[in-house]
Amino acid sequence: MVMFKFLREKIKNWAEKISKHEEEKAEKEIDIEKLSKKADKIKKEVHLEPSLDKQLRGKTIGDSLRSLEEDEPKKEGFFERIKSKIQKVKISEKEFEIYSEELEMLLLENNVALEVSEKIIKELKEKVVGEEFLKKEIEGQIKENLRDIIEEILIEPFSIVDRIRGKTADQAKDPYVILFCGINGTGKTTTIAKIADHLKKNGISCALAASDTFRTAAIEQIKKHGEKLGIKVIAHEYGSDPAAVAFDAIKYAKRNFINCVLIDTAGRMHTAKNLIREIEKIAKVCKPDLKIFVGESITGNDIIEQVKSFDWALNIDGIVLTKADIDEKGGTALSVSYILKKPILYLGTGQEYNKIEVFDKHKFIEKLGL
Ligand SMILES: Nc1nc2c(ncn2[C@@H]2O[C@H](COP(=O)(O)OP(=O)(O)OP(=O)(O)O)[C@@H](O)[C@H]2O)c(=O)[nH]1
Ligand SMILES: [Mg+2]
């Protein structure tokens, strides 16, 4: 998958740059410390007591420094202190501001919404400013902190398979109903076919409701999927009531002990109030167990407004992000999950039925190289 193609490399370079900068800073500090120590030494030699003067004469500066160290055996030695300076660095608030400006740009360029990148940076600041890091480990520690922050931002997904099994373990129970929604062309119908196939492979029987009675060829499209997968599709005429189609599909599933009904709906703009009301009506009639928003991973920030409108009308339970296979940025996933506070359940990764992945937070973060 191409996801995070740019961000992964850029975050790596960014963390490396901090590490290099901090290393140079530490080295400069050592030079300054060495110089000031030498200056102290020279000052002392100028005002030496005659006996000490004798003791020190003929020794190199290195010998003198070592003897200074031996004079104070209980305190941390000079060389020890130099060593710890080399190994430990601290990032000041000012430096962090410079570093984080670059990180913020990287995140924004890669579709992470402003609100989310601000949160990431605020949390990272709390974790790194003023903390003492081992110089060798600074890059790793920054990445680790970023990983923890992103892990918290992403909502833990639940398993649809487990939920369906939970409800339909008792045969007398109604089928598990899933309603899919989203704007035009995001991949709703394809996702329904993929999920139905995935459920079937997990021993869960499905029926599909062709509730997109609006778009030309939408009914033929879903029927074709049904035929290919050996899954029943319930359809009415074009222009008929989508809620009635879904209701019929649920009745069919009940009669035939089918575990799950997947309702396809017409793509609608989130700004079209009448169409949003129509999908609200489908939900009222069918009382779905799960309402899934299907959006494109490549959408970027616009997805936030889309998902908020559908959530306001339906109270979305989860998200499927399609076309992750052609999304080189990846930030949409972070933004949508954090802002909606709902989990991403699946990633669509291609056009074929098997091109769907159960969303795994850890795998996702791994793709970021964190
Ligand atoms: N590359 C890629 N293409 C996808 C993916 N999911 C769907 N598509 C393609 O996106 C196009 C639209 O898919 P549909 O399933 O018809 O989308 P829809 O949301 O049902 O469209 P409407 O019903 O018209 O709103 C098709 O060409 C699909 O093959 C995906 O994960 N990756
Ligand atoms: Mg469709």
Short mmCIF file of C-alpha atoms and ligand atoms in Angstrom, two decimals:
data_model
loop_
_atom_site.label_atom_id
_atom_site.label_comp_id
_atom_site.label_asym_id
_atom_site.label_seq_id
_atom_site.Cartn_x
_atom_site.Cartn_y
_atom_site.Cartn_z
CA MET A 1 0.00 0.00 0.00
CA VAL A 2 1.20 3.49 -0.78
CA MET A 3 -0.33 5.04 2.34
CA PHE A 4 2.05 7.40 4.17
CA LYS A 5 4.49 7.20 1.25
CA PHE A 6 5.56 10.79 1.95
CA LEU A 7 4.76 11.24 5.62
CA ARG A 8 6.70 8.19 6.75
CA GLU A 9 9.91 9.40 5.13
CA LYS A 10 9.37 12.99 6.19
CA ILE A 11 8.71 12.19 9.85
CA LYS A 12 11.83 10.03 9.81
CA ASN A 13 13.91 12.88 8.37
CA TRP A 14 12.36 15.32 10.81
CA ALA A 15 13.20 13.19 13.85
CA GLU A 16 16.72 12.60 12.49
CA LYS A 17 17.18 16.34 12.08
CA ILE A 18 16.21 16.97 15.71
CA SER A 19 18.60 14.30 16.83
CA LYS A 20 21.44 15.80 14.74
CA HIS A 21 20.70 19.30 15.92
CA GLU A 22 20.65 18.21 19.57
CA GLU A 23 23.94 16.38 19.05
CA GLU A 24 25.61 19.46 17.64
CA LYS A 25 24.19 21.48 20.51
CA ALA A 26 25.67 19.07 23.06
CA GLU A 27 29.05 19.18 21.35
CA LYS A 28 29.03 22.98 21.41
CA GLU A 29 28.22 22.89 25.11
CA ILE A 30 31.19 20.61 25.71
CA ASP A 31 33.49 22.97 23.84
CA ILE A 32 32.24 25.86 25.94
CA GLU A 33 32.68 23.86 29.10
CA LYS A 34 36.20 22.84 28.07
CA LEU A 35 37.09 26.42 27.27
CA SER A 36 35.75 27.82 30.49
CA LYS A 37 37.52 25.10 32.45
CA LYS A 38 40.77 25.91 30.69
CA ALA A 39 40.24 29.60 31.41
CA ASP A 40 39.67 28.82 35.11
CA LYS A 41 42.79 26.71 35.13
CA ILE A 42 44.94 29.44 33.58
CA LYS A 43 43.53 31.96 36.06
CA LYS A 44 44.41 29.59 38.90
CA GLU A 45 47.95 29.03 37.60
CA VAL A 46 48.53 32.77 37.47
CA HIS A 47 47.60 33.09 41.14
CA LEU A 48 49.08 29.80 42.28
CA GLU A 49 50.42 29.30 45.74
CA PRO A 50 54.21 28.71 45.43
CA SER A 51 53.91 25.07 46.64
CA LEU A 52 51.10 24.21 44.24
CA ASP A 53 52.96 26.00 41.47
CA LYS A 54 55.84 23.59 41.98
CA GLN A 55 53.55 20.60 41.93
CA LEU A 56 51.92 21.61 38.68
CA ARG A 57 54.97 22.82 36.78
CA GLY A 58 56.03 20.48 33.99
CA LYS A 59 52.60 18.82 33.69
CA THR A 60 50.42 18.97 30.63
CA ILE A 61 47.02 20.64 30.80
CA GLY A 62 45.48 17.16 30.56
CA ASP A 63 47.48 16.06 33.62
CA SER A 64 46.40 19.16 35.45
CA LEU A 65 42.75 18.56 34.59
CA ARG A 66 43.02 14.97 35.74
CA SER A 67 44.66 16.06 38.95
CA LEU A 68 41.81 18.51 39.46
CA GLU A 69 39.46 15.59 39.14
CA GLU A 70 41.47 13.56 41.64
CA ASP A 71 41.31 16.50 44.04
CA GLU A 72 37.51 16.11 44.17
CA PRO A 73 37.04 12.35 44.26
CA LYS A 74 33.58 12.42 45.83
CA LYS A 75 32.03 14.80 43.30
CA GLU A 76 31.19 13.75 39.73
CA GLY A 77 34.48 13.97 37.85
CA PHE A 78 35.14 16.44 35.11
CA PHE A 79 35.43 13.73 32.46
CA GLU A 80 32.31 12.08 33.80
CA ARG A 81 30.45 15.33 33.47
CA ILE A 82 31.69 15.77 29.91
CA LYS A 83 30.56 12.24 29.14
CA SER A 84 27.09 12.83 30.52
CA LYS A 85 26.83 16.09 28.60
CA ILE A 86 27.64 14.18 25.44
CA GLN A 87 24.99 11.62 26.17
CA LYS A 88 22.17 13.75 27.50
CA VAL A 89 20.25 16.53 25.79
CA LYS A 90 17.28 18.68 26.67
CA ILE A 91 14.91 20.32 24.20
CA SER A 92 13.91 23.82 25.21
CA GLU A 93 10.47 25.29 24.55
CA LYS A 94 11.93 27.62 21.95
CA GLU A 95 13.65 24.80 20.10
CA PHE A 96 10.50 22.71 20.22
CA GLU A 97 8.57 25.54 18.64
CA ILE A 98 10.97 25.51 15.69
CA TYR A 99 10.87 21.73 15.39
CA SER A 100 7.09 21.56 15.71
CA GLU A 101 6.43 24.15 13.03
CA GLU A 102 7.98 21.78 10.55
CA LEU A 103 6.06 18.81 11.92
CA GLU A 104 2.79 20.72 11.70
CA MET A 105 3.43 21.53 8.04
CA LEU A 106 4.18 17.87 7.32
CA LEU A 107 0.97 16.76 8.99
CA LEU A 108 -1.18 19.38 7.26
CA GLU A 109 0.33 18.59 3.86
CA ASN A 110 -0.59 14.97 4.42
CA ASN A 111 -4.28 15.53 5.14
CA VAL A 112 -4.16 15.64 8.91
CA ALA A 113 -6.74 18.24 9.95
CA LEU A 114 -5.49 21.36 11.76
CA GLU A 115 -7.34 20.46 14.96
CA VAL A 116 -5.66 17.06 14.99
CA SER A 117 -2.15 18.23 14.17
CA GLU A 118 -2.46 20.87 16.91
CA LYS A 119 -3.43 18.17 19.37
CA ILE A 120 -0.49 15.99 18.31
CA ILE A 121 1.96 18.85 18.74
CA LYS A 122 0.53 19.97 22.09
CA GLU A 123 0.85 16.45 23.47
CA LEU A 124 4.30 15.96 22.04
CA LYS A 125 5.40 19.23 23.63
CA GLU A 126 4.23 18.02 27.03
CA LYS A 127 6.17 14.82 26.56
CA VAL A 128 9.50 16.20 25.31
CA VAL A 129 10.11 19.80 26.37
CA GLY A 130 12.50 19.99 29.32
CA GLU A 131 12.90 16.23 29.49
CA GLU A 132 16.40 14.83 29.55
CA PHE A 133 17.05 12.40 26.72
CA LEU A 134 20.02 10.23 25.99
CA LYS A 135 21.44 11.72 22.83
CA LYS A 136 21.59 8.39 21.05
CA GLU A 137 17.97 7.72 21.86
CA ILE A 138 16.38 11.05 21.10
CA GLU A 139 15.16 10.12 17.63
CA GLY A 140 13.68 6.88 18.88
CA GLN A 141 12.08 8.57 21.89
CA ILE A 142 10.42 11.27 19.80
CA LYS A 143 9.05 8.64 17.45
CA GLU A 144 7.86 6.56 20.39
CA ASN A 145 6.04 9.53 21.88
CA LEU A 146 4.45 10.31 18.53
CA ARG A 147 3.37 6.70 18.22
CA ASP A 148 1.70 6.78 21.67
CA ILE A 149 -0.13 10.00 20.82
CA ILE A 150 -1.41 8.69 17.47
CA GLU A 151 -2.39 5.41 19.05
CA GLU A 152 -4.60 7.30 21.47
CA ILE A 153 -6.11 9.45 18.73
CA LEU A 154 -7.28 6.43 16.76
CA ILE A 155 -10.36 4.86 18.27
CA GLU A 156 -10.07 1.12 18.89
CA PRO A 157 -12.22 -0.68 16.32
CA PHE A 158 -14.66 -3.43 17.24
CA SER A 159 -15.21 -6.60 15.24
CA ILE A 160 -18.36 -6.63 13.11
CA VAL A 161 -18.10 -10.42 12.90
CA ASP A 162 -18.19 -10.67 16.73
CA ARG A 163 -21.11 -8.27 16.97
CA ILE A 164 -23.14 -10.22 14.43
CA ARG A 165 -22.31 -13.51 16.10
CA GLY A 166 -23.27 -11.99 19.43
CA LYS A 167 -26.75 -11.09 18.21
CA THR A 168 -27.49 -14.04 15.95
CA ALA A 169 -26.22 -16.78 18.25
CA ASP A 170 -29.89 -17.11 19.15
CA GLN A 171 -31.66 -18.21 15.94
CA ALA A 172 -34.94 -16.68 17.10
CA LYS A 173 -33.34 -13.23 17.02
CA ASP A 174 -33.83 -10.82 14.15
CA PRO A 175 -31.03 -10.47 11.60
CA TYR A 176 -28.23 -8.03 12.24
CA VAL A 177 -28.87 -4.97 10.06
CA ILE A 178 -26.13 -2.69 8.71
CA LEU A 179 -26.90 0.57 6.93
CA PHE A 180 -24.26 2.11 4.69
CA CYS A 181 -24.17 5.80 3.82
CA GLY A 182 -21.90 8.38 2.23
CA ILE A 183 -21.60 10.84 -0.62
CA ASN A 184 -21.60 9.80 -4.29
CA GLY A 185 -19.08 7.35 -5.64
CA THR A 186 -17.09 6.71 -2.46
CA GLY A 187 -17.33 2.93 -2.84
CA LYS A 188 -20.42 2.04 -0.78
CA THR A 189 -21.74 -0.67 -3.10
CA THR A 190 -18.31 -2.21 -3.64
CA THR A 191 -17.67 -2.16 0.13
CA ILE A 192 -21.00 -3.89 0.79
CA ALA A 193 -20.04 -6.66 -1.65
CA LYS A 194 -16.60 -6.99 -0.02
CA ILE A 195 -18.02 -7.11 3.52
CA ALA A 196 -20.74 -9.60 2.50
CA ASP A 197 -18.04 -11.83 1.03
CA HIS A 198 -15.90 -11.43 4.18
CA LEU A 199 -18.89 -12.30 6.41
CA LYS A 200 -19.82 -15.29 4.27
CA LYS A 201 -16.26 -16.59 4.64
CA ASN A 202 -16.74 -16.26 8.41
CA GLY A 203 -19.86 -18.41 8.29
CA ILE A 204 -22.31 -15.48 8.46
CA SER A 205 -25.12 -15.57 5.88
CA CYS A 206 -26.13 -12.27 4.25
CA ALA A 207 -28.82 -10.62 2.15
CA LEU A 208 -28.36 -7.32 0.33
CA ALA A 209 -30.99 -4.58 0.11
CA ALA A 210 -30.83 -2.60 -3.15
CA SER A 211 -32.01 0.62 -1.52
CA ASP A 212 -30.28 2.82 -4.07
CA THR A 213 -33.37 3.10 -6.23
CA PHE A 214 -32.17 6.41 -7.64
CA ARG A 215 -28.94 6.12 -9.63
CA THR A 216 -29.03 4.65 -13.12
CA ALA A 217 -27.86 1.03 -13.11
CA ALA A 218 -27.43 0.96 -9.31
CA ILE A 219 -29.83 -2.00 -8.97
CA GLU A 220 -28.12 -3.95 -11.76
CA GLN A 221 -24.74 -3.20 -10.15
CA ILE A 222 -25.65 -4.70 -6.77
CA LYS A 223 -27.50 -7.63 -8.37
CA LYS A 224 -24.34 -8.46 -10.32
CA HIS A 225 -22.33 -8.54 -7.09
CA GLY A 226 -24.99 -10.78 -5.54
CA GLU A 227 -24.79 -13.20 -8.46
CA LYS A 228 -20.99 -13.36 -8.36
CA LEU A 229 -20.93 -13.96 -4.61
CA GLY A 230 -23.98 -16.22 -4.41
CA ILE A 231 -25.79 -13.78 -2.10
CA LYS A 232 -29.48 -12.88 -2.30
CA VAL A 233 -30.32 -9.31 -3.35
CA ILE A 234 -33.75 -7.82 -2.55
CA ALA A 235 -34.73 -5.14 -5.06
CA HIS A 236 -37.79 -3.11 -6.11
CA GLU A 237 -38.28 -0.80 -9.09
CA TYR A 238 -36.22 2.33 -9.74
CA GLY A 239 -37.83 5.30 -8.02
CA SER A 240 -39.44 3.16 -5.30
CA ASP A 241 -39.11 3.92 -1.59
CA PRO A 242 -35.61 2.88 -0.39
CA ALA A 243 -36.91 2.31 3.16
CA ALA A 244 -39.50 -0.16 1.84
CA VAL A 245 -36.81 -2.13 -0.01
CA ALA A 246 -34.70 -2.37 3.14
CA PHE A 247 -37.74 -3.36 5.22
CA ASP A 248 -38.51 -6.15 2.71
CA ALA A 249 -34.91 -7.38 2.82
CA ILE A 250 -35.10 -7.64 6.63
CA LYS A 251 -38.40 -9.56 6.37
CA TYR A 252 -36.81 -11.93 3.84
CA ALA A 253 -33.81 -12.48 6.10
CA LYS A 254 -36.04 -13.21 9.11
CA ARG A 255 -38.07 -15.76 7.19
CA ASN A 256 -34.96 -17.47 5.84
CA PHE A 257 -32.82 -17.33 9.00
CA ILE A 258 -30.24 -15.15 7.31
CA ASN A 259 -27.84 -13.60 9.82
CA CYS A 260 -27.17 -10.20 8.34
CA VAL A 261 -28.77 -7.61 6.04
CA LEU A 262 -26.55 -5.05 4.33
CA ILE A 263 -28.44 -1.99 3.06
CA ASP A 264 -27.00 -0.14 0.08
CA THR A 265 -28.13 3.47 -0.27
CA ALA A 266 -27.81 6.09 -2.97
CA GLY A 267 -24.87 8.45 -2.72
CA ARG A 268 -26.00 11.82 -1.42
CA MET A 269 -24.27 15.08 -0.73
CA HIS A 270 -24.07 15.79 2.98
CA THR A 271 -25.35 19.30 2.26
CA ALA A 272 -28.60 18.08 0.60
CA LYS A 273 -31.01 18.33 3.56
CA ASN A 274 -33.90 16.50 1.86
CA LEU A 275 -31.66 13.54 0.98
CA ILE A 276 -30.22 13.43 4.49
CA ARG A 277 -33.80 13.32 5.79
CA GLU A 278 -34.50 10.44 3.41
CA ILE A 279 -31.68 8.33 4.86
CA GLU A 280 -32.86 9.25 8.36
CA LYS A 281 -36.23 7.75 7.38
CA ILE A 282 -34.55 4.51 6.17
CA ALA A 283 -32.87 4.28 9.59
CA LYS A 284 -36.15 4.90 11.44
CA VAL A 285 -37.95 2.19 9.50
CA CYS A 286 -35.17 -0.44 9.61
CA LYS A 287 -33.61 0.27 13.02
CA PRO A 288 -30.14 -0.83 11.92
CA ASP A 289 -27.79 -2.35 14.48
CA LEU A 290 -24.92 -0.57 12.82
CA LYS A 291 -24.64 2.58 10.73
CA ILE A 292 -21.48 2.83 8.69
CA PHE A 293 -20.16 5.86 6.92
CA VAL A 294 -18.17 5.07 3.78
CA GLY A 295 -15.67 7.76 2.80
CA GLU A 296 -12.64 7.96 0.58
CA SER A 297 -9.25 7.96 2.21
CA ILE A 298 -8.09 10.45 -0.42
CA THR A 299 -10.75 13.05 0.45
CA GLY A 300 -8.65 14.99 2.93
CA ASN A 301 -10.26 17.55 5.18
CA ASP A 302 -13.62 17.63 3.35
CA ILE A 303 -14.42 14.27 4.87
CA ILE A 304 -14.86 15.93 8.27
CA GLU A 305 -17.87 17.96 7.12
CA GLN A 306 -19.32 14.95 5.30
CA VAL A 307 -19.08 12.61 8.23
CA LYS A 308 -20.38 15.20 10.68
CA SER A 309 -23.58 15.67 8.64
CA PHE A 310 -24.25 11.96 8.40
CA ASP A 311 -23.42 11.49 12.06
CA TRP A 312 -25.78 14.28 13.06
CA ALA A 313 -28.63 12.58 11.16
CA LEU A 314 -27.88 8.93 11.91
CA ASN A 315 -25.40 8.70 14.79
CA ILE A 316 -22.74 6.78 12.92
CA ASP A 317 -21.13 3.75 14.63
CA GLY A 318 -18.10 3.29 12.45
CA ILE A 319 -16.24 4.29 9.33
CA VAL A 320 -14.94 2.49 6.27
CA LEU A 321 -12.22 4.33 4.39
CA THR A 322 -11.99 3.21 0.78
CA LYS A 323 -9.29 3.73 -1.83
CA ALA A 324 -6.52 3.50 0.75
CA ASP A 325 -4.56 1.78 -2.04
CA ILE A 326 -4.31 5.06 -3.94
CA ASP A 327 -3.92 7.36 -0.94
CA GLU A 328 -0.32 8.42 -0.61
CA LYS A 329 -1.02 10.70 2.34
CA GLY A 330 -3.00 8.80 4.94
CA GLY A 331 -3.89 11.70 7.25
CA THR A 332 -7.64 11.43 6.59
CA ALA A 333 -7.81 8.34 8.77
CA LEU A 334 -6.31 10.17 11.73
CA SER A 335 -8.54 13.21 11.31
CA VAL A 336 -11.82 11.43 10.84
CA SER A 337 -11.34 9.04 13.73
CA TYR A 338 -10.24 11.76 16.16
CA ILE A 339 -12.86 14.34 15.23
CA LEU A 340 -15.79 11.95 15.09
CA LYS A 341 -14.52 9.85 18.02
CA LYS A 342 -15.68 6.77 16.14
CA PRO A 343 -13.58 3.84 14.96
CA ILE A 344 -12.43 3.05 11.47
CA LEU A 345 -13.57 -0.52 10.94
CA TYR A 346 -12.18 -1.38 7.52
CA LEU A 347 -9.85 -0.01 4.89
CA GLY A 348 -10.75 -0.59 1.23
CA THR A 349 -7.54 -1.39 -0.59
CA GLY A 350 -8.59 -2.09 -4.18
CA GLN A 351 -11.46 -3.01 -6.46
CA GLU A 352 -11.54 -6.79 -5.96
CA TYR A 353 -13.64 -8.47 -3.27
CA ASN A 354 -10.64 -9.50 -1.18
CA LYS A 355 -9.24 -5.96 -1.17
CA ILE A 356 -10.54 -5.05 2.27
CA GLU A 357 -8.61 -5.01 5.54
CA VAL A 358 -9.97 -5.03 9.05
CA PHE A 359 -8.55 -1.79 10.43
CA ASP A 360 -5.66 -2.46 12.74
CA LYS A 361 -4.36 0.55 14.68
CA HIS A 362 -0.96 -0.97 15.23
CA LYS A 363 -0.42 -1.94 11.60
CA PHE A 364 -1.54 1.51 10.57
CA ILE A 365 0.96 3.18 12.90
CA GLU A 366 3.68 0.82 11.67
CA LYS A 367 3.09 2.13 8.17
CA LEU A 368 4.05 5.54 9.53
CA GLY A 369 7.39 4.07 10.52
CA LEU A 370 6.73 4.76 14.21
N1 LIG B 1 -8.90 1.68 -5.91
C1 LIG B 1 -10.05 1.46 -5.27
N2 LIG B 1 -11.20 1.63 -5.90
C2 LIG B 1 -12.34 1.39 -5.21
C3 LIG B 1 -12.33 0.98 -3.86
N3 LIG B 1 -13.63 0.85 -3.45
C4 LIG B 1 -14.38 1.16 -4.52
N4 LIG B 1 -13.64 1.50 -5.58
C5 LIG B 1 -14.08 1.92 -6.92
O1 LIG B 1 -14.79 3.13 -6.79
C6 LIG B 1 -15.79 3.23 -7.79
C7 LIG B 1 -17.12 3.57 -7.17
O2 LIG B 1 -17.54 2.47 -6.38
P1 LIG B 1 -19.04 2.22 -5.96
O3 LIG B 1 -19.03 1.05 -5.06
O4 LIG B 1 -19.93 2.14 -7.14
O5 LIG B 1 -19.32 3.54 -5.17
P2 LIG B 1 -20.71 4.02 -4.52
O6 LIG B 1 -20.38 4.78 -3.32
O7 LIG B 1 -21.61 2.89 -4.36
O8 LIG B 1 -21.24 5.00 -5.67
P3 LIG B 1 -22.72 5.63 -5.76
O9 LIG B 1 -23.67 4.55 -5.48
O10 LIG B 1 -22.80 6.12 -7.17
O11 LIG B 1 -22.78 6.74 -4.80
C8 LIG B 1 -15.79 1.91 -8.50
O12 LIG B 1 -15.05 2.02 -9.69
C9 LIG B 1 -15.06 0.97 -7.53
O13 LIG B 1 -14.42 -0.10 -8.18
C10 LIG B 1 -11.06 0.81 -3.21
O14 LIG B 1 -10.94 0.47 -2.03
N5 LIG B 1 -9.95 1.06 -3.96
MG MG B 2 -23.56 2.61 -4.97
#
